[in-house]
Amino acid sequence: MTEPLIIDIKRNALDDGPGIRTVVFFKGCPLSCVWCQNPEAINPGLEVMYSPGDCLDCGACQEACPTGALDLQRQPYPIDLANCRHCTVCVDQCPSKGLRRMGRSYTVEELAGEVLRDRAFYRNSGGGVTLSGGEATLYPDFQMRLLPILKQQGIHITLETCGYYSRPQFERHILPYLDLIFFDLKFADAGQHQRYTGKRNDLILANFRQLVKLSRIPVLPRIPLIPGITTTPENLQGIADFLRSENVHEVALLPYNPLWSEKAKHLGQALTYRHSQWLSGEELTACSRYFAGFTIRPF
Ligand code: SF4
Ligand code: SF4
């Protein structure tokens, strides 16, 4: 797989690295976390998102579907994915934003052009581009063509990664161009990692260790605080112990945001985790206690 789909290019972002940034969301991830905040980024292929609030109930999509996969009576997601060819004819027929295409392909040159458009903002604010997703490291062939173009123009490049990547390709084609890495650590225990993300964490922990040992750039571990899943005392203590053993004493804690679940439902995904409240200040404080002596970065 070489040419990735892009879900979104978010400009003027202030939370994904220093300064003003353009965040590129790559589609496709090797993990499938049950709480994924960007559920449209898990599947690398084209998807159709349904927005009932924008639907006019005109029936044009249902009429146009060549396979009969779309039935507006079927809610919360009207498409039978087993019969959908992902042709997106239904999206083309939709007069509103009731149906939207998730994923668009760009050539390397097109994407570089999009990112370089904001160069003046990066220069004035100390910002740059952030590769996010999904998982940008899934596409080393694409990155090895994109990143040198951006680097040549002096662009600061941040990577947000789940850490599940092939090290030789990463170290050869991606790492040399990076200036900062946000590295997600979700579980200390491999079995829990497998249960909630679909993959064990051995590779992720090994990649993290190697990166901390060899890297010339800052690597900030980020821990998503998912109530009842990653926030257990055993898990937070386990992650804190792992970081101390690697001599890392800085961490970002990412408070849970429940908005993902509506998106997941409207992509036809089955939910196996439900939690509708945002993480409270008290919960965040309680989680922070496991990281006594760390510098805790806001996120
Ligand atoms: S993407 Fe194509 S096959 Fe799938 S529901 Fe839409 S029109 Fe039908
Ligand atoms: S075409 Fe769009 S607006 Fe019309 S029923 Fe389908 S999703 Fe709703």
PDB file of C-alpha atoms and ligand atoms in Angstrom:
ATOM      1  CA  MET A   1       0.000   0.000   0.000  1.00  0.00           C
ATOM      2  CA  THR A   2       1.672   3.233  -1.056  1.00  0.00           C
ATOM      3  CA  GLU A   3      -0.777   6.010  -1.921  1.00  0.00           C
ATOM      4  CA  PRO A   4      -2.696   7.000   1.194  1.00  0.00           C
ATOM      5  CA  LEU A   5      -6.049   8.669   1.435  1.00  0.00           C
ATOM      6  CA  ILE A   6      -6.233  11.874   3.445  1.00  0.00           C
ATOM      7  CA  ILE A   7      -9.263  12.528   5.647  1.00  0.00           C
ATOM      8  CA  ASP A   8      -8.650  16.145   6.433  1.00  0.00           C
ATOM      9  CA  ILE A   9      -6.127  18.953   6.319  1.00  0.00           C
ATOM     10  CA  LYS A  10      -6.685  21.145   9.352  1.00  0.00           C
ATOM     11  CA  ARG A  11      -5.161  24.610   9.147  1.00  0.00           C
ATOM     12  CA  ASN A  12      -4.355  27.044  11.966  1.00  0.00           C
ATOM     13  CA  ALA A  13      -4.165  24.251  14.538  1.00  0.00           C
ATOM     14  CA  LEU A  14      -2.701  25.227  17.896  1.00  0.00           C
ATOM     15  CA  ASP A  15      -2.758  21.923  19.817  1.00  0.00           C
ATOM     16  CA  ASP A  16      -0.632  19.565  17.754  1.00  0.00           C
ATOM     17  CA  GLY A  17       2.865  20.889  18.272  1.00  0.00           C
ATOM     18  CA  PRO A  18       4.503  24.319  18.600  1.00  0.00           C
ATOM     19  CA  GLY A  19       3.133  27.416  16.891  1.00  0.00           C
ATOM     20  CA  ILE A  20       0.483  27.489  14.190  1.00  0.00           C
ATOM     21  CA  ARG A  21       0.300  24.167  12.387  1.00  0.00           C
ATOM     22  CA  THR A  22      -1.307  22.423   9.482  1.00  0.00           C
ATOM     23  CA  VAL A  23      -2.355  18.952  10.539  1.00  0.00           C
ATOM     24  CA  VAL A  24      -2.619  16.265   7.871  1.00  0.00           C
ATOM     25  CA  PHE A  25      -4.827  13.312   8.842  1.00  0.00           C
ATOM     26  CA  PHE A  26      -3.787  10.150   7.017  1.00  0.00           C
ATOM     27  CA  LYS A  27      -6.425   7.447   6.646  1.00  0.00           C
ATOM     28  CA  GLY A  28      -5.552   3.966   7.921  1.00  0.00           C
ATOM     29  CA  CYS A  29      -4.226   2.669  11.222  1.00  0.00           C
ATOM     30  CA  PRO A  30      -2.744  -0.686  12.259  1.00  0.00           C
ATOM     31  CA  LEU A  31      -4.629  -0.450  15.575  1.00  0.00           C
ATOM     32  CA  SER A  32      -8.381  -0.312  16.078  1.00  0.00           C
ATOM     33  CA  CYS A  33      -8.833   1.159  19.556  1.00  0.00           C
ATOM     34  CA  VAL A  34     -12.379   0.727  20.845  1.00  0.00           C
ATOM     35  CA  TRP A  35     -12.486   4.447  21.781  1.00  0.00           C
ATOM     36  CA  CYS A  36     -10.750   5.771  18.648  1.00  0.00           C
ATOM     37  CA  GLN A  37     -11.241   9.551  18.576  1.00  0.00           C
ATOM     38  CA  ASN A  38     -10.990   9.545  14.773  1.00  0.00           C
ATOM     39  CA  PRO A  39     -12.937   6.423  13.790  1.00  0.00           C
ATOM     40  CA  GLU A  40     -12.968   7.555  10.158  1.00  0.00           C
ATOM     41  CA  ALA A  41      -9.163   7.153  10.225  1.00  0.00           C
ATOM     42  CA  ILE A  42      -8.989   3.442  11.081  1.00  0.00           C
ATOM     43  CA  ASN A  43      -9.958   1.939   7.724  1.00  0.00           C
ATOM     44  CA  PRO A  44      -7.438   2.866   5.000  1.00  0.00           C
ATOM     45  CA  GLY A  45     -10.112   2.655   2.292  1.00  0.00           C
ATOM     46  CA  LEU A  46     -12.748   5.111   1.150  1.00  0.00           C
ATOM     47  CA  GLU A  47     -15.828   5.304   3.411  1.00  0.00           C
ATOM     48  CA  VAL A  48     -19.153   7.127   3.382  1.00  0.00           C
ATOM     49  CA  MET A  49     -20.250   9.027   6.489  1.00  0.00           C
ATOM     50  CA  TYR A  50     -23.964   9.640   7.075  1.00  0.00           C
ATOM     51  CA  SER A  51     -25.130  12.773   8.932  1.00  0.00           C
ATOM     52  CA  PRO A  52     -28.817  12.454   9.843  1.00  0.00           C
ATOM     53  CA  GLY A  53     -28.923  16.115  10.943  1.00  0.00           C
ATOM     54  CA  ASP A  54     -28.021  17.212   7.397  1.00  0.00           C
ATOM     55  CA  CYS A  55     -30.203  14.670   5.564  1.00  0.00           C
ATOM     56  CA  LEU A  56     -33.222  16.096   3.705  1.00  0.00           C
ATOM     57  CA  ASP A  57     -34.798  12.658   3.363  1.00  0.00           C
ATOM     58  CA  CYS A  58     -35.102  13.190  -0.379  1.00  0.00           C
ATOM     59  CA  GLY A  59     -34.253   9.582  -1.265  1.00  0.00           C
ATOM     60  CA  ALA A  60     -31.868  10.504  -4.111  1.00  0.00           C
ATOM     61  CA  CYS A  61     -29.025   8.415  -2.662  1.00  0.00           C
ATOM     62  CA  GLN A  62     -31.187   5.328  -2.255  1.00  0.00           C
ATOM     63  CA  GLU A  63     -32.460   5.607  -5.794  1.00  0.00           C
ATOM     64  CA  ALA A  64     -28.975   6.027  -7.244  1.00  0.00           C
ATOM     65  CA  CYS A  65     -27.234   3.184  -5.411  1.00  0.00           C
ATOM     66  CA  PRO A  66     -26.366   0.524  -8.007  1.00  0.00           C
ATOM     67  CA  THR A  67     -26.243  -2.352  -5.532  1.00  0.00           C
ATOM     68  CA  GLY A  68     -29.285  -1.658  -3.364  1.00  0.00           C
ATOM     69  CA  ALA A  69     -26.979  -1.331  -0.356  1.00  0.00           C
ATOM     70  CA  LEU A  70     -28.550   1.926   0.777  1.00  0.00           C
ATOM     71  CA  ASP A  71     -31.847   1.897   2.644  1.00  0.00           C
ATOM     72  CA  LEU A  72     -32.798   5.077   4.491  1.00  0.00           C
ATOM     73  CA  GLN A  73     -34.979   3.085   6.874  1.00  0.00           C
ATOM     74  CA  ARG A  74     -31.821   1.455   8.210  1.00  0.00           C
ATOM     75  CA  GLN A  75     -30.567   3.685  11.047  1.00  0.00           C
ATOM     76  CA  PRO A  76     -28.248   5.004  12.438  1.00  0.00           C
ATOM     77  CA  TYR A  77     -26.333   4.028   9.280  1.00  0.00           C
ATOM     78  CA  PRO A  78     -28.289   3.429   6.075  1.00  0.00           C
ATOM     79  CA  ILE A  79     -25.621   1.514   4.159  1.00  0.00           C
ATOM     80  CA  ASP A  80     -25.281  -2.257   4.263  1.00  0.00           C
ATOM     81  CA  LEU A  81     -21.491  -2.458   4.116  1.00  0.00           C
ATOM     82  CA  ALA A  82     -21.556  -6.076   2.992  1.00  0.00           C
ATOM     83  CA  ASN A  83     -23.186  -4.929  -0.264  1.00  0.00           C
ATOM     84  CA  CYS A  84     -21.534  -1.538  -0.660  1.00  0.00           C
ATOM     85  CA  ARG A  85     -18.945  -1.140  -3.433  1.00  0.00           C
ATOM     86  CA  HIS A  86     -17.698   2.205  -2.118  1.00  0.00           C
ATOM     87  CA  CYS A  87     -18.428   3.749  -5.499  1.00  0.00           C
ATOM     88  CA  THR A  88     -19.725   6.944  -3.763  1.00  0.00           C
ATOM     89  CA  VAL A  89     -22.435   7.466  -6.392  1.00  0.00           C
ATOM     90  CA  CYS A  90     -24.765   8.129  -3.449  1.00  0.00           C
ATOM     91  CA  VAL A  91     -22.538  10.972  -2.227  1.00  0.00           C
ATOM     92  CA  ASP A  92     -22.554  12.577  -5.675  1.00  0.00           C
ATOM     93  CA  GLN A  93     -26.356  12.527  -5.701  1.00  0.00           C
ATOM     94  CA  CYS A  94     -26.783  13.988  -2.226  1.00  0.00           C
ATOM     95  CA  PRO A  95     -27.937  17.628  -2.448  1.00  0.00           C
ATOM     96  CA  SER A  96     -26.917  18.364   1.151  1.00  0.00           C
ATOM     97  CA  LYS A  97     -24.154  17.072   3.400  1.00  0.00           C
ATOM     98  CA  GLY A  98     -26.224  14.045   4.398  1.00  0.00           C
ATOM     99  CA  LEU A  99     -23.560  11.798   2.919  1.00  0.00           C
ATOM    100  CA  ARG A 100     -19.877  12.649   2.807  1.00  0.00           C
ATOM    101  CA  ARG A 101     -16.889  10.940   1.276  1.00  0.00           C
ATOM    102  CA  MET A 102     -14.262  10.068   3.891  1.00  0.00           C
ATOM    103  CA  GLY A 103     -10.866  10.025   2.229  1.00  0.00           C
ATOM    104  CA  ARG A 104      -9.324  11.777  -0.736  1.00  0.00           C
ATOM    105  CA  SER A 105      -6.110  10.937  -2.503  1.00  0.00           C
ATOM    106  CA  TYR A 106      -3.424  13.518  -3.131  1.00  0.00           C
ATOM    107  CA  THR A 107      -0.226  13.255  -5.067  1.00  0.00           C
ATOM    108  CA  VAL A 108       2.889  14.073  -3.085  1.00  0.00           C
ATOM    109  CA  GLU A 109       3.169  17.369  -4.958  1.00  0.00           C
ATOM    110  CA  GLU A 110      -0.456  18.309  -4.262  1.00  0.00           C
ATOM    111  CA  LEU A 111      -0.119  17.592  -0.569  1.00  0.00           C
ATOM    112  CA  ALA A 112       3.199  19.447  -0.320  1.00  0.00           C
ATOM    113  CA  GLY A 113       1.526  22.408  -2.068  1.00  0.00           C
ATOM    114  CA  GLU A 114      -1.334  22.370   0.448  1.00  0.00           C
ATOM    115  CA  VAL A 115       1.075  22.357   3.378  1.00  0.00           C
ATOM    116  CA  LEU A 116       3.410  24.987   1.942  1.00  0.00           C
ATOM    117  CA  ARG A 117       0.525  27.405   1.428  1.00  0.00           C
ATOM    118  CA  ASP A 118       0.688  28.169   5.161  1.00  0.00           C
ATOM    119  CA  ARG A 119       4.447  28.797   5.243  1.00  0.00           C
ATOM    120  CA  ALA A 120       4.087  32.426   6.367  1.00  0.00           C
ATOM    121  CA  PHE A 121       2.087  31.347   9.434  1.00  0.00           C
ATOM    122  CA  TYR A 122       4.691  28.737  10.355  1.00  0.00           C
ATOM    123  CA  ARG A 123       7.502  31.250  10.027  1.00  0.00           C
ATOM    124  CA  ASN A 124       5.815  33.877  12.178  1.00  0.00           C
ATOM    125  CA  SER A 125       4.680  31.495  14.906  1.00  0.00           C
ATOM    126  CA  GLY A 126       7.387  28.814  15.047  1.00  0.00           C
ATOM    127  CA  GLY A 127       4.883  26.306  13.689  1.00  0.00           C
ATOM    128  CA  GLY A 128       4.895  23.753  10.903  1.00  0.00           C
ATOM    129  CA  VAL A 129       3.175  20.598   9.745  1.00  0.00           C
ATOM    130  CA  THR A 130       1.908  17.726  11.903  1.00  0.00           C
ATOM    131  CA  LEU A 131       1.472  14.267  10.399  1.00  0.00           C
ATOM    132  CA  SER A 132      -1.487  12.684  12.141  1.00  0.00           C
ATOM    133  CA  GLY A 133      -4.244  10.222  11.402  1.00  0.00           C
ATOM    134  CA  GLY A 134      -4.734   7.388  11.454  1.00  0.00           C
ATOM    135  CA  GLU A 135      -1.095   6.512  11.248  1.00  0.00           C
ATOM    136  CA  ALA A 136       1.209   8.402   8.898  1.00  0.00           C
ATOM    137  CA  THR A 137       3.981   5.799   9.274  1.00  0.00           C
ATOM    138  CA  LEU A 138       1.803   3.273   7.411  1.00  0.00           C
ATOM    139  CA  TYR A 139       2.945   4.993   4.222  1.00  0.00           C
ATOM    140  CA  PRO A 140       6.755   5.129   4.181  1.00  0.00           C
ATOM    141  CA  ASP A 141       6.901   5.225   0.373  1.00  0.00           C
ATOM    142  CA  PHE A 142       4.735   8.314   0.327  1.00  0.00           C
ATOM    143  CA  GLN A 143       6.540   9.971   3.238  1.00  0.00           C
ATOM    144  CA  MET A 144       9.953   9.391   1.682  1.00  0.00           C
ATOM    145  CA  ARG A 145       8.829  11.558  -1.238  1.00  0.00           C
ATOM    146  CA  LEU A 146       6.859  14.146   0.749  1.00  0.00           C
ATOM    147  CA  LEU A 147       9.123  14.837   3.712  1.00  0.00           C
ATOM    148  CA  PRO A 148      12.281  15.851   1.800  1.00  0.00           C
ATOM    149  CA  ILE A 149      10.237  18.471  -0.087  1.00  0.00           C
ATOM    150  CA  LEU A 150       8.967  19.952   3.170  1.00  0.00           C
ATOM    151  CA  LYS A 151      12.374  19.782   4.831  1.00  0.00           C
ATOM    152  CA  GLN A 152      14.023  21.523   1.921  1.00  0.00           C
ATOM    153  CA  GLN A 153      11.667  24.420   2.549  1.00  0.00           C
ATOM    154  CA  GLY A 154      12.653  24.513   6.226  1.00  0.00           C
ATOM    155  CA  ILE A 155       9.295  23.255   7.518  1.00  0.00           C
ATOM    156  CA  HIS A 156       9.171  21.974  11.117  1.00  0.00           C
ATOM    157  CA  ILE A 157       7.675  18.465  11.010  1.00  0.00           C
ATOM    158  CA  THR A 158       5.901  16.792  13.930  1.00  0.00           C
ATOM    159  CA  LEU A 159       4.672  13.203  13.893  1.00  0.00           C
ATOM    160  CA  GLU A 160       1.804  11.848  15.993  1.00  0.00           C
ATOM    161  CA  THR A 161       2.167   8.071  16.101  1.00  0.00           C
ATOM    162  CA  CYS A 162       0.636   5.003  17.713  1.00  0.00           C
ATOM    163  CA  GLY A 163       4.129   3.519  17.632  1.00  0.00           C
ATOM    164  CA  TYR A 164       3.193   0.397  15.678  1.00  0.00           C
ATOM    165  CA  TYR A 165       5.577   0.695  12.751  1.00  0.00           C
ATOM    166  CA  SER A 166       8.307  -1.219  11.016  1.00  0.00           C
ATOM    167  CA  ARG A 167      11.526   0.212  12.452  1.00  0.00           C
ATOM    168  CA  PRO A 168      13.893  -0.148   9.473  1.00  0.00           C
ATOM    169  CA  GLN A 169      11.554   1.726   7.134  1.00  0.00           C
ATOM    170  CA  PHE A 170      10.703   4.313   9.762  1.00  0.00           C
ATOM    171  CA  GLU A 171      14.328   4.980  10.657  1.00  0.00           C
ATOM    172  CA  ARG A 172      15.359   5.229   7.039  1.00  0.00           C
ATOM    173  CA  HIS A 173      12.526   7.124   5.398  1.00  0.00           C
ATOM    174  CA  ILE A 174      10.719   9.104   8.082  1.00  0.00           C
ATOM    175  CA  LEU A 175      12.758   9.759  11.232  1.00  0.00           C
ATOM    176  CA  PRO A 176      15.553  11.770   9.540  1.00  0.00           C
ATOM    177  CA  TYR A 177      13.045  14.473   8.575  1.00  0.00           C
ATOM    178  CA  LEU A 178      11.220  14.812  11.901  1.00  0.00           C
ATOM    179  CA  ASP A 179      11.661  17.539  14.499  1.00  0.00           C
ATOM    180  CA  LEU A 180       9.280  16.291  17.191  1.00  0.00           C
ATOM    181  CA  ILE A 181       7.359  13.072  17.933  1.00  0.00           C
ATOM    182  CA  PHE A 182       4.224  12.571  20.008  1.00  0.00           C
ATOM    183  CA  PHE A 183       4.257   8.862  20.807  1.00  0.00           C
ATOM    184  CA  ASP A 184       1.066   7.289  22.180  1.00  0.00           C
ATOM    185  CA  LEU A 185       1.350   4.749  24.984  1.00  0.00           C
ATOM    186  CA  LYS A 186      -1.973   3.169  25.861  1.00  0.00           C
ATOM    187  CA  PHE A 187      -1.315   0.126  28.005  1.00  0.00           C
ATOM    188  CA  ALA A 188       1.548  -1.320  29.976  1.00  0.00           C
ATOM    189  CA  ASP A 189       0.134  -4.836  29.642  1.00  0.00           C
ATOM    190  CA  ALA A 190       0.265  -6.666  26.286  1.00  0.00           C
ATOM    191  CA  GLY A 191      -2.978  -8.580  26.895  1.00  0.00           C
ATOM    192  CA  GLN A 192      -4.938  -5.399  27.657  1.00  0.00           C
ATOM    193  CA  HIS A 193      -3.420  -3.778  24.594  1.00  0.00           C
ATOM    194  CA  GLN A 194      -4.521  -6.692  22.441  1.00  0.00           C
ATOM    195  CA  ARG A 195      -8.006  -6.663  23.927  1.00  0.00           C
ATOM    196  CA  TYR A 196      -8.723  -2.968  23.400  1.00  0.00           C
ATOM    197  CA  THR A 197      -6.640  -2.064  20.332  1.00  0.00           C
ATOM    198  CA  GLY A 198      -6.473  -5.333  18.401  1.00  0.00           C
ATOM    199  CA  LYS A 199      -2.657  -5.636  18.660  1.00  0.00           C
ATOM    200  CA  ARG A 200      -0.138  -6.477  21.366  1.00  0.00           C
ATOM    201  CA  ASN A 201       2.184  -3.703  22.511  1.00  0.00           C
ATOM    202  CA  ASP A 202       5.574  -5.460  22.282  1.00  0.00           C
ATOM    203  CA  LEU A 203       6.512  -3.715  19.043  1.00  0.00           C
ATOM    204  CA  ILE A 204       5.299  -0.350  20.325  1.00  0.00           C
ATOM    205  CA  LEU A 205       7.313  -0.541  23.544  1.00  0.00           C
ATOM    206  CA  ALA A 206      10.399  -1.725  21.642  1.00  0.00           C
ATOM    207  CA  ASN A 207      10.017   1.141  19.157  1.00  0.00           C
ATOM    208  CA  PHE A 208       9.626   3.639  21.977  1.00  0.00           C
ATOM    209  CA  ARG A 209      12.750   2.351  23.765  1.00  0.00           C
ATOM    210  CA  GLN A 210      14.779   2.541  20.580  1.00  0.00           C
ATOM    211  CA  LEU A 211      13.561   6.009  19.749  1.00  0.00           C
ATOM    212  CA  VAL A 212      14.364   7.381  23.176  1.00  0.00           C
ATOM    213  CA  LYS A 213      17.798   5.799  23.025  1.00  0.00           C
ATOM    214  CA  LEU A 214      18.786   6.952  19.541  1.00  0.00           C
ATOM    215  CA  SER A 215      16.757   9.962  18.653  1.00  0.00           C
ATOM    216  CA  ARG A 216      18.260  13.442  18.366  1.00  0.00           C
ATOM    217  CA  ILE A 217      14.769  15.005  18.605  1.00  0.00           C
ATOM    218  CA  PRO A 218      12.239  15.309  21.451  1.00  0.00           C
ATOM    219  CA  VAL A 219       9.889  12.329  21.889  1.00  0.00           C
ATOM    220  CA  LEU A 220       6.895  13.063  24.100  1.00  0.00           C
ATOM    221  CA  PRO A 221       4.839  10.085  25.294  1.00  0.00           C
ATOM    222  CA  ARG A 222       1.089  10.720  25.291  1.00  0.00           C
ATOM    223  CA  ILE A 223      -1.391   8.696  27.276  1.00  0.00           C
ATOM    224  CA  PRO A 224      -5.059   8.747  26.295  1.00  0.00           C
ATOM    225  CA  LEU A 225      -7.156   8.720  29.474  1.00  0.00           C
ATOM    226  CA  ILE A 226     -10.074   6.452  28.610  1.00  0.00           C
ATOM    227  CA  PRO A 227     -12.350   5.978  31.629  1.00  0.00           C
ATOM    228  CA  GLY A 228     -12.436   2.418  32.889  1.00  0.00           C
ATOM    229  CA  ILE A 229      -9.979   1.231  30.237  1.00  0.00           C
ATOM    230  CA  THR A 230      -6.631   3.026  30.370  1.00  0.00           C
ATOM    231  CA  THR A 231      -7.288   4.914  33.625  1.00  0.00           C
ATOM    232  CA  THR A 232      -7.053   1.895  35.926  1.00  0.00           C
ATOM    233  CA  PRO A 233      -4.448   2.236  38.712  1.00  0.00           C
ATOM    234  CA  GLU A 234      -2.571  -0.839  37.414  1.00  0.00           C
ATOM    235  CA  ASN A 235      -2.295   0.608  33.931  1.00  0.00           C
ATOM    236  CA  LEU A 236      -1.256   4.140  34.871  1.00  0.00           C
ATOM    237  CA  GLN A 237       1.228   2.821  37.417  1.00  0.00           C
ATOM    238  CA  GLY A 238       2.548   0.357  34.828  1.00  0.00           C
ATOM    239  CA  ILE A 239       3.070   3.085  32.211  1.00  0.00           C
ATOM    240  CA  ALA A 240       4.711   5.410  34.755  1.00  0.00           C
ATOM    241  CA  ASP A 241       7.068   2.590  35.815  1.00  0.00           C
ATOM    242  CA  PHE A 242       7.914   1.826  32.180  1.00  0.00           C
ATOM    243  CA  LEU A 243       8.732   5.483  31.491  1.00  0.00           C
ATOM    244  CA  ARG A 244      10.865   5.774  34.626  1.00  0.00           C
ATOM    245  CA  SER A 245      12.755   2.647  33.590  1.00  0.00           C
ATOM    246  CA  GLU A 246      13.516   4.387  30.272  1.00  0.00           C
ATOM    247  CA  ASN A 247      14.556   7.538  32.115  1.00  0.00           C
ATOM    248  CA  VAL A 248      11.683   9.516  30.609  1.00  0.00           C
ATOM    249  CA  HIS A 249      10.106  12.010  33.006  1.00  0.00           C
ATOM    250  CA  GLU A 250       7.816  14.002  30.766  1.00  0.00           C
ATOM    251  CA  VAL A 251       4.359  12.994  29.614  1.00  0.00           C
ATOM    252  CA  ALA A 252       1.200  14.388  28.039  1.00  0.00           C
ATOM    253  CA  LEU A 253      -2.147  13.190  29.348  1.00  0.00           C
ATOM    254  CA  LEU A 254      -4.988  13.276  26.814  1.00  0.00           C
ATOM    255  CA  PRO A 255      -8.405  13.662  28.450  1.00  0.00           C
ATOM    256  CA  TYR A 256     -11.224  11.520  27.021  1.00  0.00           C
ATOM    257  CA  ASN A 257     -13.535  13.185  24.524  1.00  0.00           C
ATOM    258  CA  PRO A 258     -16.842  11.342  23.931  1.00  0.00           C
ATOM    259  CA  LEU A 259     -17.668  12.910  20.537  1.00  0.00           C
ATOM    260  CA  TRP A 260     -16.110  10.027  18.606  1.00  0.00           C
ATOM    261  CA  SER A 261     -19.042   7.678  19.198  1.00  0.00           C
ATOM    262  CA  GLU A 262     -21.515   9.613  17.030  1.00  0.00           C
ATOM    263  CA  LYS A 263     -19.008   9.559  14.164  1.00  0.00           C
ATOM    264  CA  ALA A 264     -18.420   5.823  14.607  1.00  0.00           C
ATOM    265  CA  LYS A 265     -22.170   5.117  14.496  1.00  0.00           C
ATOM    266  CA  HIS A 266     -22.535   7.147  11.333  1.00  0.00           C
ATOM    267  CA  LEU A 267     -19.805   5.136   9.649  1.00  0.00           C
ATOM    268  CA  GLY A 268     -21.634   1.911  10.397  1.00  0.00           C
ATOM    269  CA  GLN A 269     -19.159   0.770  13.070  1.00  0.00           C
ATOM    270  CA  ALA A 270     -20.331  -1.401  15.955  1.00  0.00           C
ATOM    271  CA  LEU A 271     -19.525   0.186  19.328  1.00  0.00           C
ATOM    272  CA  THR A 272     -18.007  -2.055  21.961  1.00  0.00           C
ATOM    273  CA  TYR A 273     -17.242   0.801  24.367  1.00  0.00           C
ATOM    274  CA  ARG A 274     -19.702   3.415  25.549  1.00  0.00           C
ATOM    275  CA  HIS A 275     -18.960   6.399  27.749  1.00  0.00           C
ATOM    276  CA  SER A 276     -20.726   9.679  27.107  1.00  0.00           C
ATOM    277  CA  GLN A 277     -19.054  11.980  29.667  1.00  0.00           C
ATOM    278  CA  TRP A 278     -15.960  14.074  29.138  1.00  0.00           C
ATOM    279  CA  LEU A 279     -13.110  13.362  31.544  1.00  0.00           C
ATOM    280  CA  SER A 280     -13.620  15.602  34.591  1.00  0.00           C
ATOM    281  CA  GLY A 281     -10.970  17.795  36.214  1.00  0.00           C
ATOM    282  CA  GLU A 282     -11.050  15.527  39.280  1.00  0.00           C
ATOM    283  CA  GLU A 283     -10.452  12.432  37.155  1.00  0.00           C
ATOM    284  CA  LEU A 284      -7.558  14.147  35.405  1.00  0.00           C
ATOM    285  CA  THR A 285      -6.019  15.099  38.743  1.00  0.00           C
ATOM    286  CA  ALA A 286      -6.416  11.526  39.995  1.00  0.00           C
ATOM    287  CA  CYS A 287      -4.673  10.165  36.875  1.00  0.00           C
ATOM    288  CA  SER A 288      -1.871  12.730  37.203  1.00  0.00           C
ATOM    289  CA  ARG A 289      -0.955  11.381  40.657  1.00  0.00           C
ATOM    290  CA  TYR A 290       0.646   8.314  39.094  1.00  0.00           C
ATOM    291  CA  PHE A 291       3.133  10.585  37.365  1.00  0.00           C
ATOM    292  CA  ALA A 292       4.587  12.257  40.441  1.00  0.00           C
ATOM    293  CA  GLY A 293       7.940  13.807  39.554  1.00  0.00           C
ATOM    294  CA  PHE A 294       7.091  14.007  35.826  1.00  0.00           C
ATOM    295  CA  THR A 295       6.625  17.175  33.855  1.00  0.00           C
ATOM    296  CA  ILE A 296       3.039  16.893  32.649  1.00  0.00           C
ATOM    297  CA  ARG A 297       2.419  18.697  29.381  1.00  0.00           C
ATOM    298  CA  PRO A 298      -1.063  19.984  28.663  1.00  0.00           C
ATOM    299  CA  PHE A 299      -2.783  18.673  25.542  1.00  0.00           C
TER     300      PHE A 299
HETATM  301  S1  SF4 B   1     -21.053   3.875  -2.022  1.00  0.00           S
HETATM  302 FE1  SF4 B   1     -22.040   3.057  -3.899  1.00  0.00          FE
HETATM  303  S2  SF4 B   1     -22.629   0.970  -3.355  1.00  0.00           S
HETATM  304 FE2  SF4 B   1     -22.185   2.036  -1.439  1.00  0.00          FE
HETATM  305  S3  SF4 B   1     -24.139   2.819  -0.728  1.00  0.00           S
HETATM  306 FE3  SF4 B   1     -23.193   4.449  -1.908  1.00  0.00          FE
HETATM  307  S4  SF4 B   1     -23.959   4.189  -3.994  1.00  0.00           S
HETATM  308 FE4  SF4 B   1     -24.378   2.296  -2.890  1.00  0.00          FE
HETATM  309  S1  SF4 B   2     -29.358  12.102  -0.884  1.00  0.00           S
HETATM  310 FE1  SF4 B   2     -28.528  13.073   0.961  1.00  0.00          FE
HETATM  311  S2  SF4 B   2     -30.206  14.356   1.653  1.00  0.00           S
HETATM  312 FE2  SF4 B   2     -31.118  12.904   0.213  1.00  0.00          FE
HETATM  313  S3  SF4 B   2     -31.819  11.198   1.524  1.00  0.00           S
HETATM  314 FE3  SF4 B   2     -29.746  10.683   0.827  1.00  0.00          FE
HETATM  315  S4  SF4 B   2     -28.426  11.445   2.487  1.00  0.00           S
HETATM  316 FE4  SF4 B   2     -30.411  12.408   2.744  1.00  0.00          FE
END
